[in-house]
Amino acid sequence: MRTVLITGPGGSGRTTIAAATALQAARQGTKTLLLSADRTDTPGAALGRPTGPTPAVAEPTLTTWRPDAGEDFREDLLAFQERAATALDLLGATRLDAEELTPLPGAEELALLRALRDAATADTYDLLIVDLPHTP
């Protein structure tokens, strides 16, 4: 699978370029995933279709995905607590509820890296377009 990383300063048209590149490739028949790190649905605005925390088909050969770092963090930590229930009980530790959990610094970057890994290993797409966070 070919991976194209699109980066640049905020306001430079980075997301528009990523969306246009993904759309053009998909319209040429390439199975494409547009992966975005935007918190807001800027890719959806560029494509004219909403994007979200689960992969969604925008065109027949175009899928969009905007991972939600907060939700992923909560799900992973709750799953870890379930797997470690015996050890936590032995230690007398109280489990956290989902409402008590907030992502740690760097969680957004890790969520994007995880999504990138998942997309690359899925063998579902021919092209992965990654709209990276803006550079300072």
JSON list of C-alpha atoms in Angstrom, two decimals:
[
{"chain": "A", "resi": 1, "resn": "MET", "atom": "CA", "xyz": [0.00, 0.00, 0.00]},
{"chain": "A", "resi": 2, "resn": "ARG", "atom": "CA", "xyz": [1.21, 3.46, -0.87]},
{"chain": "A", "resi": 3, "resn": "THR", "atom": "CA", "xyz": [1.07, 6.08, 1.90]},
{"chain": "A", "resi": 4, "resn": "VAL", "atom": "CA", "xyz": [1.04, 9.83, 1.27]},
{"chain": "A", "resi": 5, "resn": "LEU", "atom": "CA", "xyz": [1.62, 12.13, 4.25]},
{"chain": "A", "resi": 6, "resn": "ILE", "atom": "CA", "xyz": [0.31, 15.67, 3.81]},
{"chain": "A", "resi": 7, "resn": "THR", "atom": "CA", "xyz": [1.61, 18.29, 6.23]},
{"chain": "A", "resi": 8, "resn": "GLY", "atom": "CA", "xyz": [1.98, 22.03, 6.51]},
{"chain": "A", "resi": 9, "resn": "PRO", "atom": "CA", "xyz": [1.10, 25.03, 8.63]},
{"chain": "A", "resi": 10, "resn": "GLY", "atom": "CA", "xyz": [-2.46, 25.70, 9.69]},
{"chain": "A", "resi": 11, "resn": "GLY", "atom": "CA", "xyz": [-4.49, 27.53, 7.06]},
{"chain": "A", "resi": 12, "resn": "SER", "atom": "CA", "xyz": [-2.25, 26.44, 4.17]},
{"chain": "A", "resi": 13, "resn": "GLY", "atom": "CA", "xyz": [-4.87, 24.22, 2.52]},
{"chain": "A", "resi": 14, "resn": "ARG", "atom": "CA", "xyz": [-3.41, 20.96, 3.85]},
{"chain": "A", "resi": 15, "resn": "THR", "atom": "CA", "xyz": [-6.78, 19.30, 4.47]},
{"chain": "A", "resi": 16, "resn": "THR", "atom": "CA", "xyz": [-8.19, 20.49, 1.15]},
{"chain": "A", "resi": 17, "resn": "ILE", "atom": "CA", "xyz": [-5.19, 19.01, -0.69]},
{"chain": "A", "resi": 18, "resn": "ALA", "atom": "CA", "xyz": [-5.54, 15.74, 1.23]},
{"chain": "A", "resi": 19, "resn": "ALA", "atom": "CA", "xyz": [-9.27, 15.51, 0.46]},
{"chain": "A", "resi": 20, "resn": "ALA", "atom": "CA", "xyz": [-8.79, 16.41, -3.21]},
{"chain": "A", "resi": 21, "resn": "THR", "atom": "CA", "xyz": [-5.95, 13.90, -3.61]},
{"chain": "A", "resi": 22, "resn": "ALA", "atom": "CA", "xyz": [-7.98, 11.13, -1.96]},
{"chain": "A", "resi": 23, "resn": "LEU", "atom": "CA", "xyz": [-11.09, 11.95, -4.02]},
{"chain": "A", "resi": 24, "resn": "GLN", "atom": "CA", "xyz": [-9.17, 12.01, -7.31]},
{"chain": "A", "resi": 25, "resn": "ALA", "atom": "CA", "xyz": [-7.48, 8.68, -6.57]},
{"chain": "A", "resi": 26, "resn": "ALA", "atom": "CA", "xyz": [-10.79, 7.10, -5.56]},
{"chain": "A", "resi": 27, "resn": "ARG", "atom": "CA", "xyz": [-12.49, 8.33, -8.73]},
{"chain": "A", "resi": 28, "resn": "GLN", "atom": "CA", "xyz": [-9.72, 6.68, -10.73]},
{"chain": "A", "resi": 29, "resn": "GLY", "atom": "CA", "xyz": [-10.63, 3.37, -9.07]},
{"chain": "A", "resi": 30, "resn": "THR", "atom": "CA", "xyz": [-7.94, 3.23, -6.37]},
{"chain": "A", "resi": 31, "resn": "LYS", "atom": "CA", "xyz": [-9.20, 1.89, -3.02]},
{"chain": "A", "resi": 32, "resn": "THR", "atom": "CA", "xyz": [-8.33, 4.90, -0.87]},
{"chain": "A", "resi": 33, "resn": "LEU", "atom": "CA", "xyz": [-8.46, 5.77, 2.82]},
{"chain": "A", "resi": 34, "resn": "LEU", "atom": "CA", "xyz": [-8.35, 9.41, 3.91]},
{"chain": "A", "resi": 35, "resn": "LEU", "atom": "CA", "xyz": [-7.10, 9.47, 7.50]},
{"chain": "A", "resi": 36, "resn": "SER", "atom": "CA", "xyz": [-7.27, 12.81, 9.30]},
{"chain": "A", "resi": 37, "resn": "ALA", "atom": "CA", "xyz": [-6.03, 14.10, 12.63]},
{"chain": "A", "resi": 38, "resn": "ASP", "atom": "CA", "xyz": [-8.46, 17.05, 12.66]},
{"chain": "A", "resi": 39, "resn": "ARG", "atom": "CA", "xyz": [-10.61, 17.42, 15.76]},
{"chain": "A", "resi": 40, "resn": "THR", "atom": "CA", "xyz": [-13.24, 19.19, 13.69]},
{"chain": "A", "resi": 41, "resn": "ASP", "atom": "CA", "xyz": [-14.77, 17.78, 10.54]},
{"chain": "A", "resi": 42, "resn": "THR", "atom": "CA", "xyz": [-12.71, 19.84, 8.10]},
{"chain": "A", "resi": 43, "resn": "PRO", "atom": "CA", "xyz": [-12.20, 16.85, 5.77]},
{"chain": "A", "resi": 44, "resn": "GLY", "atom": "CA", "xyz": [-15.96, 16.33, 5.73]},
{"chain": "A", "resi": 45, "resn": "ALA", "atom": "CA", "xyz": [-16.47, 19.95, 4.76]},
{"chain": "A", "resi": 46, "resn": "ALA", "atom": "CA", "xyz": [-13.99, 19.55, 1.90]},
{"chain": "A", "resi": 47, "resn": "LEU", "atom": "CA", "xyz": [-15.64, 16.33, 0.70]},
{"chain": "A", "resi": 48, "resn": "GLY", "atom": "CA", "xyz": [-19.23, 17.41, 1.30]},
{"chain": "A", "resi": 49, "resn": "ARG", "atom": "CA", "xyz": [-19.83, 14.37, 3.53]},
{"chain": "A", "resi": 50, "resn": "PRO", "atom": "CA", "xyz": [-19.34, 14.03, 7.28]},
{"chain": "A", "resi": 51, "resn": "THR", "atom": "CA", "xyz": [-16.37, 12.08, 8.62]},
{"chain": "A", "resi": 52, "resn": "GLY", "atom": "CA", "xyz": [-16.10, 10.55, 12.06]},
{"chain": "A", "resi": 53, "resn": "PRO", "atom": "CA", "xyz": [-14.39, 8.25, 14.55]},
{"chain": "A", "resi": 54, "resn": "THR", "atom": "CA", "xyz": [-15.21, 5.09, 12.60]},
{"chain": "A", "resi": 55, "resn": "PRO", "atom": "CA", "xyz": [-14.23, 4.46, 8.98]},
{"chain": "A", "resi": 56, "resn": "ALA", "atom": "CA", "xyz": [-17.07, 5.50, 6.67]},
{"chain": "A", "resi": 57, "resn": "VAL", "atom": "CA", "xyz": [-17.55, 5.13, 2.93]},
{"chain": "A", "resi": 58, "resn": "ALA", "atom": "CA", "xyz": [-17.66, 8.53, 1.24]},
{"chain": "A", "resi": 59, "resn": "GLU", "atom": "CA", "xyz": [-17.52, 7.24, -2.35]},
{"chain": "A", "resi": 60, "resn": "PRO", "atom": "CA", "xyz": [-17.48, 3.68, -3.72]},
{"chain": "A", "resi": 61, "resn": "THR", "atom": "CA", "xyz": [-13.67, 3.45, -3.42]},
{"chain": "A", "resi": 62, "resn": "LEU", "atom": "CA", "xyz": [-13.07, 6.18, -0.81]},
{"chain": "A", "resi": 63, "resn": "THR", "atom": "CA", "xyz": [-13.23, 5.67, 2.94]},
{"chain": "A", "resi": 64, "resn": "THR", "atom": "CA", "xyz": [-12.71, 8.46, 5.47]},
{"chain": "A", "resi": 65, "resn": "TRP", "atom": "CA", "xyz": [-11.65, 8.17, 9.10]},
{"chain": "A", "resi": 66, "resn": "ARG", "atom": "CA", "xyz": [-11.04, 10.72, 11.84]},
{"chain": "A", "resi": 67, "resn": "PRO", "atom": "CA", "xyz": [-9.99, 8.77, 14.98]},
{"chain": "A", "resi": 68, "resn": "ASP", "atom": "CA", "xyz": [-11.32, 10.07, 18.32]},
{"chain": "A", "resi": 69, "resn": "ALA", "atom": "CA", "xyz": [-8.37, 9.97, 20.71]},
{"chain": "A", "resi": 70, "resn": "GLY", "atom": "CA", "xyz": [-10.51, 10.52, 23.80]},
{"chain": "A", "resi": 71, "resn": "GLU", "atom": "CA", "xyz": [-12.93, 7.72, 23.04]},
{"chain": "A", "resi": 72, "resn": "ASP", "atom": "CA", "xyz": [-10.14, 5.34, 22.00]},
{"chain": "A", "resi": 73, "resn": "PHE", "atom": "CA", "xyz": [-8.26, 6.09, 25.22]},
{"chain": "A", "resi": 74, "resn": "ARG", "atom": "CA", "xyz": [-11.37, 5.43, 27.34]},
{"chain": "A", "resi": 75, "resn": "GLU", "atom": "CA", "xyz": [-12.17, 2.17, 25.54]},
{"chain": "A", "resi": 76, "resn": "ASP", "atom": "CA", "xyz": [-8.59, 0.91, 25.83]},
{"chain": "A", "resi": 77, "resn": "LEU", "atom": "CA", "xyz": [-8.26, 1.77, 29.52]},
{"chain": "A", "resi": 78, "resn": "LEU", "atom": "CA", "xyz": [-11.63, 0.21, 30.38]},
{"chain": "A", "resi": 79, "resn": "ALA", "atom": "CA", "xyz": [-10.65, -2.95, 28.47]},
{"chain": "A", "resi": 80, "resn": "PHE", "atom": "CA", "xyz": [-7.32, -3.00, 30.31]},
{"chain": "A", "resi": 81, "resn": "GLN", "atom": "CA", "xyz": [-9.12, -2.72, 33.65]},
{"chain": "A", "resi": 82, "resn": "GLU", "atom": "CA", "xyz": [-11.24, -5.74, 32.71]},
{"chain": "A", "resi": 83, "resn": "ARG", "atom": "CA", "xyz": [-8.18, -7.77, 31.73]},
{"chain": "A", "resi": 84, "resn": "ALA", "atom": "CA", "xyz": [-6.36, -6.74, 34.93]},
{"chain": "A", "resi": 85, "resn": "ALA", "atom": "CA", "xyz": [-9.41, -7.17, 37.20]},
{"chain": "A", "resi": 86, "resn": "THR", "atom": "CA", "xyz": [-7.81, -9.89, 39.33]},
{"chain": "A", "resi": 87, "resn": "ALA", "atom": "CA", "xyz": [-4.66, -7.88, 39.95]},
{"chain": "A", "resi": 88, "resn": "LEU", "atom": "CA", "xyz": [-6.64, -4.72, 40.69]},
{"chain": "A", "resi": 89, "resn": "ASP", "atom": "CA", "xyz": [-8.83, -6.64, 43.17]},
{"chain": "A", "resi": 90, "resn": "LEU", "atom": "CA", "xyz": [-5.75, -8.06, 44.92]},
{"chain": "A", "resi": 91, "resn": "LEU", "atom": "CA", "xyz": [-4.34, -4.57, 45.26]},
{"chain": "A", "resi": 92, "resn": "GLY", "atom": "CA", "xyz": [-7.65, -3.19, 46.46]},
{"chain": "A", "resi": 93, "resn": "ALA", "atom": "CA", "xyz": [-7.71, -0.69, 43.62]},
{"chain": "A", "resi": 94, "resn": "THR", "atom": "CA", "xyz": [-10.97, 0.90, 42.57]},
{"chain": "A", "resi": 95, "resn": "ARG", "atom": "CA", "xyz": [-11.76, 0.80, 38.88]},
{"chain": "A", "resi": 96, "resn": "LEU", "atom": "CA", "xyz": [-12.35, 4.04, 37.03]},
{"chain": "A", "resi": 97, "resn": "ASP", "atom": "CA", "xyz": [-15.58, 4.78, 35.22]},
{"chain": "A", "resi": 98, "resn": "ALA", "atom": "CA", "xyz": [-15.52, 6.00, 31.61]},
{"chain": "A", "resi": 99, "resn": "GLU", "atom": "CA", "xyz": [-16.72, 9.43, 32.73]},
{"chain": "A", "resi": 100, "resn": "GLU", "atom": "CA", "xyz": [-13.65, 9.79, 34.97]},
{"chain": "A", "resi": 101, "resn": "LEU", "atom": "CA", "xyz": [-11.15, 9.24, 32.18]},
{"chain": "A", "resi": 102, "resn": "THR", "atom": "CA", "xyz": [-9.56, 11.96, 30.09]},
{"chain": "A", "resi": 103, "resn": "PRO", "atom": "CA", "xyz": [-6.85, 11.39, 27.51]},
{"chain": "A", "resi": 104, "resn": "LEU", "atom": "CA", "xyz": [-3.26, 11.87, 28.52]},
{"chain": "A", "resi": 105, "resn": "PRO", "atom": "CA", "xyz": [-1.00, 14.33, 26.68]},
{"chain": "A", "resi": 106, "resn": "GLY", "atom": "CA", "xyz": [0.03, 12.78, 23.38]},
{"chain": "A", "resi": 107, "resn": "ALA", "atom": "CA", "xyz": [-3.09, 10.62, 23.13]},
{"chain": "A", "resi": 108, "resn": "GLU", "atom": "CA", "xyz": [-4.14, 12.28, 19.86]},
{"chain": "A", "resi": 109, "resn": "GLU", "atom": "CA", "xyz": [-0.79, 11.56, 18.24]},
{"chain": "A", "resi": 110, "resn": "LEU", "atom": "CA", "xyz": [-0.87, 7.97, 19.48]},
{"chain": "A", "resi": 111, "resn": "ALA", "atom": "CA", "xyz": [-4.44, 7.52, 18.18]},
{"chain": "A", "resi": 112, "resn": "LEU", "atom": "CA", "xyz": [-3.33, 8.72, 14.75]},
{"chain": "A", "resi": 113, "resn": "LEU", "atom": "CA", "xyz": [-0.30, 6.39, 14.78]},
{"chain": "A", "resi": 114, "resn": "ARG", "atom": "CA", "xyz": [-2.49, 3.48, 15.83]},
{"chain": "A", "resi": 115, "resn": "ALA", "atom": "CA", "xyz": [-5.00, 4.24, 13.07]},
{"chain": "A", "resi": 116, "resn": "LEU", "atom": "CA", "xyz": [-2.13, 4.48, 10.60]},
{"chain": "A", "resi": 117, "resn": "ARG", "atom": "CA", "xyz": [-0.83, 1.09, 11.72]},
{"chain": "A", "resi": 118, "resn": "ASP", "atom": "CA", "xyz": [-4.30, -0.48, 11.58]},
{"chain": "A", "resi": 119, "resn": "ALA", "atom": "CA", "xyz": [-4.89, 0.88, 8.08]},
{"chain": "A", "resi": 120, "resn": "ALA", "atom": "CA", "xyz": [-1.49, -0.26, 6.83]},
{"chain": "A", "resi": 121, "resn": "THR", "atom": "CA", "xyz": [-1.87, -3.79, 8.18]},
{"chain": "A", "resi": 122, "resn": "ALA", "atom": "CA", "xyz": [-5.50, -4.25, 7.11]},
{"chain": "A", "resi": 123, "resn": "ASP", "atom": "CA", "xyz": [-4.56, -4.83, 3.46]},
{"chain": "A", "resi": 124, "resn": "THR", "atom": "CA", "xyz": [-7.89, -3.25, 2.49]},
{"chain": "A", "resi": 125, "resn": "TYR", "atom": "CA", "xyz": [-6.66, -0.14, 0.71]},
{"chain": "A", "resi": 126, "resn": "ASP", "atom": "CA", "xyz": [-4.27, 0.57, -2.15]},
{"chain": "A", "resi": 127, "resn": "LEU", "atom": "CA", "xyz": [-3.65, 4.16, -1.08]},
{"chain": "A", "resi": 128, "resn": "LEU", "atom": "CA", "xyz": [-3.58, 5.85, 2.31]},
{"chain": "A", "resi": 129, "resn": "ILE", "atom": "CA", "xyz": [-3.75, 9.64, 2.40]},
{"chain": "A", "resi": 130, "resn": "VAL", "atom": "CA", "xyz": [-2.86, 11.04, 5.85]},
{"chain": "A", "resi": 131, "resn": "ASP", "atom": "CA", "xyz": [-3.87, 14.60, 6.70]},
{"chain": "A", "resi": 132, "resn": "LEU", "atom": "CA", "xyz": [-1.38, 15.29, 9.50]},
{"chain": "A", "resi": 133, "resn": "PRO", "atom": "CA", "xyz": [-1.81, 17.93, 12.23]},
{"chain": "A", "resi": 134, "resn": "HIS", "atom": "CA", "xyz": [-0.63, 21.42, 11.35]},
{"chain": "A", "resi": 135, "resn": "THR", "atom": "CA", "xyz": [3.00, 22.25, 11.87]},
{"chain": "A", "resi": 136, "resn": "PRO", "atom": "CA", "xyz": [4.00, 25.28, 13.95]}
]
